[in-house]
JSON list of C-alpha atoms in Angstrom, two decimals:
[
{"chain": "A", "resi": 1, "resn": "UNK", "atom": "CA", "xyz": [72.57, -82.82, 120.17]},
{"chain": "A", "resi": 2, "resn": "UNK", "atom": "CA", "xyz": [68.78, -82.93, 120.22]},
{"chain": "A", "resi": 3, "resn": "UNK", "atom": "CA", "xyz": [66.36, -81.94, 117.46]},
{"chain": "A", "resi": 4, "resn": "UNK", "atom": "CA", "xyz": [62.68, -81.19, 117.50]},
{"chain": "A", "resi": 5, "resn": "UNK", "atom": "CA", "xyz": [60.65, -80.82, 114.26]},
{"chain": "A", "resi": 6, "resn": "UNK", "atom": "CA", "xyz": [57.37, -78.94, 114.06]},
{"chain": "A", "resi": 7, "resn": "UNK", "atom": "CA", "xyz": [55.21, -78.70, 110.96]},
{"chain": "A", "resi": 8, "resn": "UNK", "atom": "CA", "xyz": [53.05, -75.75, 110.09]},
{"chain": "A", "resi": 9, "resn": "UNK", "atom": "CA", "xyz": [50.62, -74.95, 107.26]},
{"chain": "A", "resi": 10, "resn": "UNK", "atom": "CA", "xyz": [52.02, -73.05, 104.26]},
{"chain": "A", "resi": 11, "resn": "UNK", "atom": "CA", "xyz": [49.20, -70.42, 104.75]},
{"chain": "A", "resi": 12, "resn": "UNK", "atom": "CA", "xyz": [51.10, -69.11, 107.79]},
{"chain": "A", "resi": 13, "resn": "UNK", "atom": "CA", "xyz": [53.94, -67.69, 105.59]},
{"chain": "A", "resi": 14, "resn": "UNK", "atom": "CA", "xyz": [52.41, -64.21, 105.41]},
{"chain": "A", "resi": 15, "resn": "UNK", "atom": "CA", "xyz": [54.17, -62.52, 102.62]},
{"chain": "A", "resi": 16, "resn": "UNK", "atom": "CA", "xyz": [52.14, -59.31, 103.48]},
{"chain": "A", "resi": 17, "resn": "UNK", "atom": "CA", "xyz": [54.70, -58.52, 106.12]},
{"chain": "A", "resi": 18, "resn": "UNK", "atom": "CA", "xyz": [57.74, -58.94, 103.78]},
{"chain": "A", "resi": 19, "resn": "UNK", "atom": "CA", "xyz": [60.12, -56.03, 103.61]},
{"chain": "A", "resi": 20, "resn": "UNK", "atom": "CA", "xyz": [59.10, -55.09, 100.16]},
{"chain": "A", "resi": 21, "resn": "UNK", "atom": "CA", "xyz": [55.40, -54.95, 100.83]},
{"chain": "A", "resi": 22, "resn": "UNK", "atom": "CA", "xyz": [55.82, -53.25, 104.23]},
{"chain": "A", "resi": 23, "resn": "UNK", "atom": "CA", "xyz": [57.01, -50.08, 102.59]},
{"chain": "A", "resi": 24, "resn": "UNK", "atom": "CA", "xyz": [53.68, -49.71, 100.70]},
{"chain": "A", "resi": 25, "resn": "UNK", "atom": "CA", "xyz": [51.29, -50.23, 103.60]},
{"chain": "A", "resi": 26, "resn": "UNK", "atom": "CA", "xyz": [50.18, -47.91, 106.34]},
{"chain": "A", "resi": 27, "resn": "UNK", "atom": "CA", "xyz": [51.72, -48.86, 109.66]},
{"chain": "A", "resi": 28, "resn": "UNK", "atom": "CA", "xyz": [48.37, -49.72, 111.29]},
{"chain": "A", "resi": 29, "resn": "UNK", "atom": "CA", "xyz": [47.64, -52.24, 108.49]},
{"chain": "A", "resi": 30, "resn": "UNK", "atom": "CA", "xyz": [51.00, -53.70, 108.79]},
{"chain": "A", "resi": 31, "resn": "UNK", "atom": "CA", "xyz": [50.68, -54.02, 112.64]},
{"chain": "A", "resi": 32, "resn": "UNK", "atom": "CA", "xyz": [47.26, -55.83, 112.14]},
{"chain": "A", "resi": 33, "resn": "UNK", "atom": "CA", "xyz": [48.92, -58.30, 109.65]},
{"chain": "A", "resi": 34, "resn": "UNK", "atom": "CA", "xyz": [51.74, -58.98, 112.16]},
{"chain": "A", "resi": 35, "resn": "UNK", "atom": "CA", "xyz": [49.40, -59.46, 115.10]},
{"chain": "A", "resi": 36, "resn": "UNK", "atom": "CA", "xyz": [47.12, -61.84, 113.20]},
{"chain": "A", "resi": 37, "resn": "UNK", "atom": "CA", "xyz": [50.02, -63.81, 111.86]},
{"chain": "A", "resi": 38, "resn": "UNK", "atom": "CA", "xyz": [51.76, -63.97, 115.28]},
{"chain": "A", "resi": 39, "resn": "UNK", "atom": "CA", "xyz": [48.54, -65.15, 116.87]},
{"chain": "A", "resi": 40, "resn": "UNK", "atom": "CA", "xyz": [47.95, -67.89, 114.17]},
{"chain": "A", "resi": 41, "resn": "UNK", "atom": "CA", "xyz": [51.39, -69.26, 114.63]},
{"chain": "A", "resi": 42, "resn": "UNK", "atom": "CA", "xyz": [50.94, -69.29, 118.43]},
{"chain": "A", "resi": 43, "resn": "UNK", "atom": "CA", "xyz": [47.49, -71.14, 118.29]},
{"chain": "A", "resi": 44, "resn": "UNK", "atom": "CA", "xyz": [48.81, -73.64, 115.79]},
{"chain": "A", "resi": 45, "resn": "UNK", "atom": "CA", "xyz": [51.85, -74.34, 118.08]},
{"chain": "A", "resi": 46, "resn": "UNK", "atom": "CA", "xyz": [49.57, -74.69, 121.08]},
{"chain": "A", "resi": 47, "resn": "UNK", "atom": "CA", "xyz": [47.29, -77.05, 119.15]},
{"chain": "A", "resi": 48, "resn": "UNK", "atom": "CA", "xyz": [50.33, -79.24, 118.33]},
{"chain": "A", "resi": 49, "resn": "UNK", "atom": "CA", "xyz": [51.43, -79.25, 121.93]},
{"chain": "A", "resi": 50, "resn": "UNK", "atom": "CA", "xyz": [48.00, -80.29, 123.17]},
{"chain": "A", "resi": 51, "resn": "UNK", "atom": "CA", "xyz": [47.77, -83.17, 120.57]},
{"chain": "A", "resi": 52, "resn": "UNK", "atom": "CA", "xyz": [51.34, -84.43, 121.25]},
{"chain": "A", "resi": 53, "resn": "UNK", "atom": "CA", "xyz": [52.50, -84.44, 124.94]},
{"chain": "A", "resi": 54, "resn": "UNK", "atom": "CA", "xyz": [55.74, -85.93, 123.88]},
{"chain": "A", "resi": 55, "resn": "UNK", "atom": "CA", "xyz": [56.44, -82.96, 121.75]},
{"chain": "A", "resi": 56, "resn": "UNK", "atom": "CA", "xyz": [56.16, -80.59, 124.83]},
{"chain": "A", "resi": 57, "resn": "UNK", "atom": "CA", "xyz": [58.57, -82.92, 126.61]},
{"chain": "A", "resi": 58, "resn": "UNK", "atom": "CA", "xyz": [61.13, -82.90, 123.95]},
{"chain": "A", "resi": 59, "resn": "UNK", "atom": "CA", "xyz": [60.94, -79.10, 123.58]},
{"chain": "A", "resi": 60, "resn": "UNK", "atom": "CA", "xyz": [61.44, -78.63, 127.28]},
{"chain": "A", "resi": 61, "resn": "UNK", "atom": "CA", "xyz": [64.58, -80.72, 127.13]},
{"chain": "A", "resi": 62, "resn": "UNK", "atom": "CA", "xyz": [66.28, -78.34, 124.65]},
{"chain": "A", "resi": 63, "resn": "UNK", "atom": "CA", "xyz": [68.61, -75.97, 126.31]},
{"chain": "A", "resi": 64, "resn": "UNK", "atom": "CA", "xyz": [69.84, -72.76, 124.89]},
{"chain": "A", "resi": 65, "resn": "UNK", "atom": "CA", "xyz": [71.56, -71.72, 122.81]},
{"chain": "A", "resi": 66, "resn": "UNK", "atom": "CA", "xyz": [69.25, -72.96, 120.02]},
{"chain": "A", "resi": 67, "resn": "UNK", "atom": "CA", "xyz": [69.48, -72.99, 116.13]},
{"chain": "A", "resi": 68, "resn": "UNK", "atom": "CA", "xyz": [66.46, -72.71, 114.03]},
{"chain": "A", "resi": 69, "resn": "UNK", "atom": "CA", "xyz": [66.21, -74.35, 110.66]},
{"chain": "A", "resi": 70, "resn": "UNK", "atom": "CA", "xyz": [63.21, -73.20, 108.54]},
{"chain": "A", "resi": 71, "resn": "UNK", "atom": "CA", "xyz": [62.21, -75.42, 105.49]},
{"chain": "A", "resi": 72, "resn": "UNK", "atom": "CA", "xyz": [59.65, -73.70, 103.32]},
{"chain": "A", "resi": 73, "resn": "UNK", "atom": "CA", "xyz": [58.09, -76.23, 100.85]},
{"chain": "A", "resi": 74, "resn": "UNK", "atom": "CA", "xyz": [56.46, -74.45, 97.95]},
{"chain": "A", "resi": 75, "resn": "UNK", "atom": "CA", "xyz": [53.85, -76.18, 95.93]},
{"chain": "A", "resi": 76, "resn": "UNK", "atom": "CA", "xyz": [54.87, -74.41, 92.71]},
{"chain": "A", "resi": 77, "resn": "UNK", "atom": "CA", "xyz": [57.96, -72.60, 91.72]},
{"chain": "A", "resi": 78, "resn": "UNK", "atom": "CA", "xyz": [58.10, -69.27, 93.51]},
{"chain": "A", "resi": 79, "resn": "UNK", "atom": "CA", "xyz": [61.03, -67.02, 93.75]},
{"chain": "A", "resi": 80, "resn": "UNK", "atom": "CA", "xyz": [61.43, -65.27, 97.15]},
{"chain": "A", "resi": 81, "resn": "UNK", "atom": "CA", "xyz": [64.75, -64.11, 98.47]},
{"chain": "A", "resi": 82, "resn": "UNK", "atom": "CA", "xyz": [65.91, -65.26, 101.98]},
{"chain": "A", "resi": 83, "resn": "UNK", "atom": "CA", "xyz": [65.50, -61.74, 103.43]},
{"chain": "A", "resi": 84, "resn": "UNK", "atom": "CA", "xyz": [61.77, -61.56, 102.46]},
{"chain": "A", "resi": 85, "resn": "UNK", "atom": "CA", "xyz": [61.19, -65.13, 103.81]},
{"chain": "A", "resi": 86, "resn": "UNK", "atom": "CA", "xyz": [62.88, -64.38, 107.07]},
{"chain": "A", "resi": 87, "resn": "UNK", "atom": "CA", "xyz": [60.83, -61.16, 107.43]},
{"chain": "A", "resi": 88, "resn": "UNK", "atom": "CA", "xyz": [57.65, -63.18, 106.73]},
{"chain": "A", "resi": 89, "resn": "UNK", "atom": "CA", "xyz": [58.77, -65.73, 109.40]},
{"chain": "A", "resi": 90, "resn": "UNK", "atom": "CA", "xyz": [59.40, -63.05, 112.13]},
{"chain": "A", "resi": 91, "resn": "UNK", "atom": "CA", "xyz": [55.79, -62.91, 113.37]},
{"chain": "A", "resi": 92, "resn": "UNK", "atom": "CA", "xyz": [55.93, -66.71, 113.57]},
{"chain": "A", "resi": 93, "resn": "UNK", "atom": "CA", "xyz": [59.01, -66.63, 115.68]},
{"chain": "A", "resi": 94, "resn": "UNK", "atom": "CA", "xyz": [57.35, -64.19, 118.03]},
{"chain": "A", "resi": 95, "resn": "UNK", "atom": "CA", "xyz": [54.20, -66.28, 118.08]},
{"chain": "A", "resi": 96, "resn": "UNK", "atom": "CA", "xyz": [56.27, -69.46, 119.12]},
{"chain": "A", "resi": 97, "resn": "UNK", "atom": "CA", "xyz": [57.63, -67.45, 121.94]},
{"chain": "A", "resi": 98, "resn": "UNK", "atom": "CA", "xyz": [54.15, -66.23, 123.03]},
{"chain": "A", "resi": 99, "resn": "UNK", "atom": "CA", "xyz": [52.85, -69.78, 122.89]},
{"chain": "A", "resi": 100, "resn": "UNK", "atom": "CA", "xyz": [55.68, -71.00, 125.14]},
{"chain": "A", "resi": 101, "resn": "UNK", "atom": "CA", "xyz": [57.48, -73.17, 122.61]},
{"chain": "A", "resi": 102, "resn": "UNK", "atom": "CA", "xyz": [60.66, -71.19, 123.16]},
{"chain": "A", "resi": 103, "resn": "UNK", "atom": "CA", "xyz": [61.75, -69.11, 126.11]},
{"chain": "A", "resi": 104, "resn": "UNK", "atom": "CA", "xyz": [62.76, -66.13, 123.96]},
{"chain": "A", "resi": 105, "resn": "UNK", "atom": "CA", "xyz": [64.11, -64.80, 120.69]},
{"chain": "A", "resi": 106, "resn": "UNK", "atom": "CA", "xyz": [67.26, -62.98, 121.85]},
{"chain": "A", "resi": 107, "resn": "UNK", "atom": "CA", "xyz": [70.88, -63.88, 121.13]},
{"chain": "A", "resi": 108, "resn": "UNK", "atom": "CA", "xyz": [71.27, -65.82, 124.31]},
{"chain": "A", "resi": 109, "resn": "UNK", "atom": "CA", "xyz": [68.52, -68.09, 123.36]},
{"chain": "A", "resi": 110, "resn": "UNK", "atom": "CA", "xyz": [68.65, -68.31, 119.57]},
{"chain": "A", "resi": 111, "resn": "UNK", "atom": "CA", "xyz": [72.18, -68.23, 118.14]},
{"chain": "A", "resi": 112, "resn": "UNK", "atom": "CA", "xyz": [71.15, -68.44, 114.46]},
{"chain": "A", "resi": 113, "resn": "UNK", "atom": "CA", "xyz": [68.72, -69.55, 111.90]},
{"chain": "A", "resi": 114, "resn": "UNK", "atom": "CA", "xyz": [68.65, -70.66, 108.29]},
{"chain": "A", "resi": 115, "resn": "UNK", "atom": "CA", "xyz": [66.08, -70.78, 105.62]},
{"chain": "A", "resi": 116, "resn": "UNK", "atom": "CA", "xyz": [65.90, -73.51, 102.85]},
{"chain": "A", "resi": 117, "resn": "UNK", "atom": "CA", "xyz": [63.46, -73.21, 100.07]},
{"chain": "A", "resi": 118, "resn": "UNK", "atom": "CA", "xyz": [62.26, -76.45, 98.40]},
{"chain": "A", "resi": 119, "resn": "UNK", "atom": "CA", "xyz": [60.08, -76.62, 95.18]},
{"chain": "A", "resi": 120, "resn": "UNK", "atom": "CA", "xyz": [57.90, -79.09, 93.55]},
{"chain": "A", "resi": 121, "resn": "UNK", "atom": "CA", "xyz": [56.37, -80.58, 96.69]},
{"chain": "A", "resi": 122, "resn": "UNK", "atom": "CA", "xyz": [52.97, -81.94, 96.56]},
{"chain": "A", "resi": 123, "resn": "UNK", "atom": "CA", "xyz": [52.06, -80.61, 99.99]},
{"chain": "A", "resi": 124, "resn": "UNK", "atom": "CA", "xyz": [53.24, -77.12, 100.74]},
{"chain": "A", "resi": 125, "resn": "UNK", "atom": "CA", "xyz": [54.24, -76.59, 104.28]},
{"chain": "A", "resi": 126, "resn": "UNK", "atom": "CA", "xyz": [56.70, -74.96, 106.58]},
{"chain": "A", "resi": 127, "resn": "UNK", "atom": "CA", "xyz": [58.96, -77.17, 108.76]},
{"chain": "A", "resi": 128, "resn": "UNK", "atom": "CA", "xyz": [60.81, -75.78, 111.79]},
{"chain": "A", "resi": 129, "resn": "UNK", "atom": "CA", "xyz": [63.69, -77.81, 113.13]},
{"chain": "A", "resi": 130, "resn": "UNK", "atom": "CA", "xyz": [64.86, -76.58, 116.49]},
{"chain": "A", "resi": 131, "resn": "UNK", "atom": "CA", "xyz": [68.11, -78.00, 117.68]},
{"chain": "A", "resi": 132, "resn": "UNK", "atom": "CA", "xyz": [70.49, -77.21, 120.54]},
{"chain": "A", "resi": 133, "resn": "UNK", "atom": "CA", "xyz": [73.89, -75.84, 119.72]},
{"chain": "A", "resi": 134, "resn": "UNK", "atom": "CA", "xyz": [76.94, -77.66, 121.14]},
{"chain": "A", "resi": 135, "resn": "UNK", "atom": "CA", "xyz": [78.22, -75.57, 124.03]},
{"chain": "A", "resi": 136, "resn": "UNK", "atom": "CA", "xyz": [81.92, -76.03, 123.11]},
{"chain": "A", "resi": 137, "resn": "UNK", "atom": "CA", "xyz": [81.30, -74.46, 119.66]},
{"chain": "A", "resi": 138, "resn": "UNK", "atom": "CA", "xyz": [80.08, -71.21, 121.24]},
{"chain": "A", "resi": 139, "resn": "UNK", "atom": "CA", "xyz": [82.20, -71.01, 124.39]},
{"chain": "A", "resi": 140, "resn": "UNK", "atom": "CA", "xyz": [84.24, -67.80, 124.68]},
{"chain": "A", "resi": 141, "resn": "UNK", "atom": "CA", "xyz": [87.97, -67.93, 124.74]},
{"chain": "A", "resi": 142, "resn": "UNK", "atom": "CA", "xyz": [89.64, -67.99, 128.20]},
{"chain": "A", "resi": 143, "resn": "UNK", "atom": "CA", "xyz": [91.13, -64.56, 129.15]},
{"chain": "A", "resi": 144, "resn": "UNK", "atom": "CA", "xyz": [94.69, -65.88, 129.22]},
{"chain": "A", "resi": 145, "resn": "UNK", "atom": "CA", "xyz": [94.64, -67.27, 125.63]},
{"chain": "A", "resi": 146, "resn": "UNK", "atom": "CA", "xyz": [95.51, -64.97, 122.69]},
{"chain": "A", "resi": 147, "resn": "UNK", "atom": "CA", "xyz": [93.24, -64.89, 119.65]},
{"chain": "A", "resi": 148, "resn": "UNK", "atom": "CA", "xyz": [95.99, -64.99, 117.16]},
{"chain": "A", "resi": 149, "resn": "UNK", "atom": "CA", "xyz": [99.75, -65.59, 117.37]},
{"chain": "A", "resi": 150, "resn": "UNK", "atom": "CA", "xyz": [100.54, -62.86, 114.67]},
{"chain": "A", "resi": 151, "resn": "UNK", "atom": "CA", "xyz": [102.81, -59.93, 115.04]},
{"chain": "A", "resi": 152, "resn": "UNK", "atom": "CA", "xyz": [101.61, -57.51, 117.67]},
{"chain": "A", "resi": 153, "resn": "UNK", "atom": "CA", "xyz": [99.16, -59.98, 119.04]},
{"chain": "A", "resi": 154, "resn": "UNK", "atom": "CA", "xyz": [96.74, -59.63, 116.23]}
]
């Protein structure tokens, strides 16, 4: 299993596009926030790829399906639920696809993601760990094998 870690500035976590705030904004304002955030993530990713050619080689060696582990380091205690953090990170995911870091964001490419919130850090940041998923863990069952041995084939 291979892992690649990328680090992004905390300012890219745009809470303006979180689900709670989205309801209060006009859709054009919301679309502008999403576009600006997506572009900022994409340019930051491209900058990192240009500065570190080894990073690009490691990213290209990852084969789908992938699992994304987001670690958000807050400088002070801040309560955000996982749904709002994931909504705030969605433009970032799209920006990484646009920058060429990942081939896509569909279920065939990304099998899952997790968010971890950490507090009391001196340097607020966002870490993204991209790892490949073991093929055997996601392989479908063969057609000739029953899913369960219970009564009635259930």
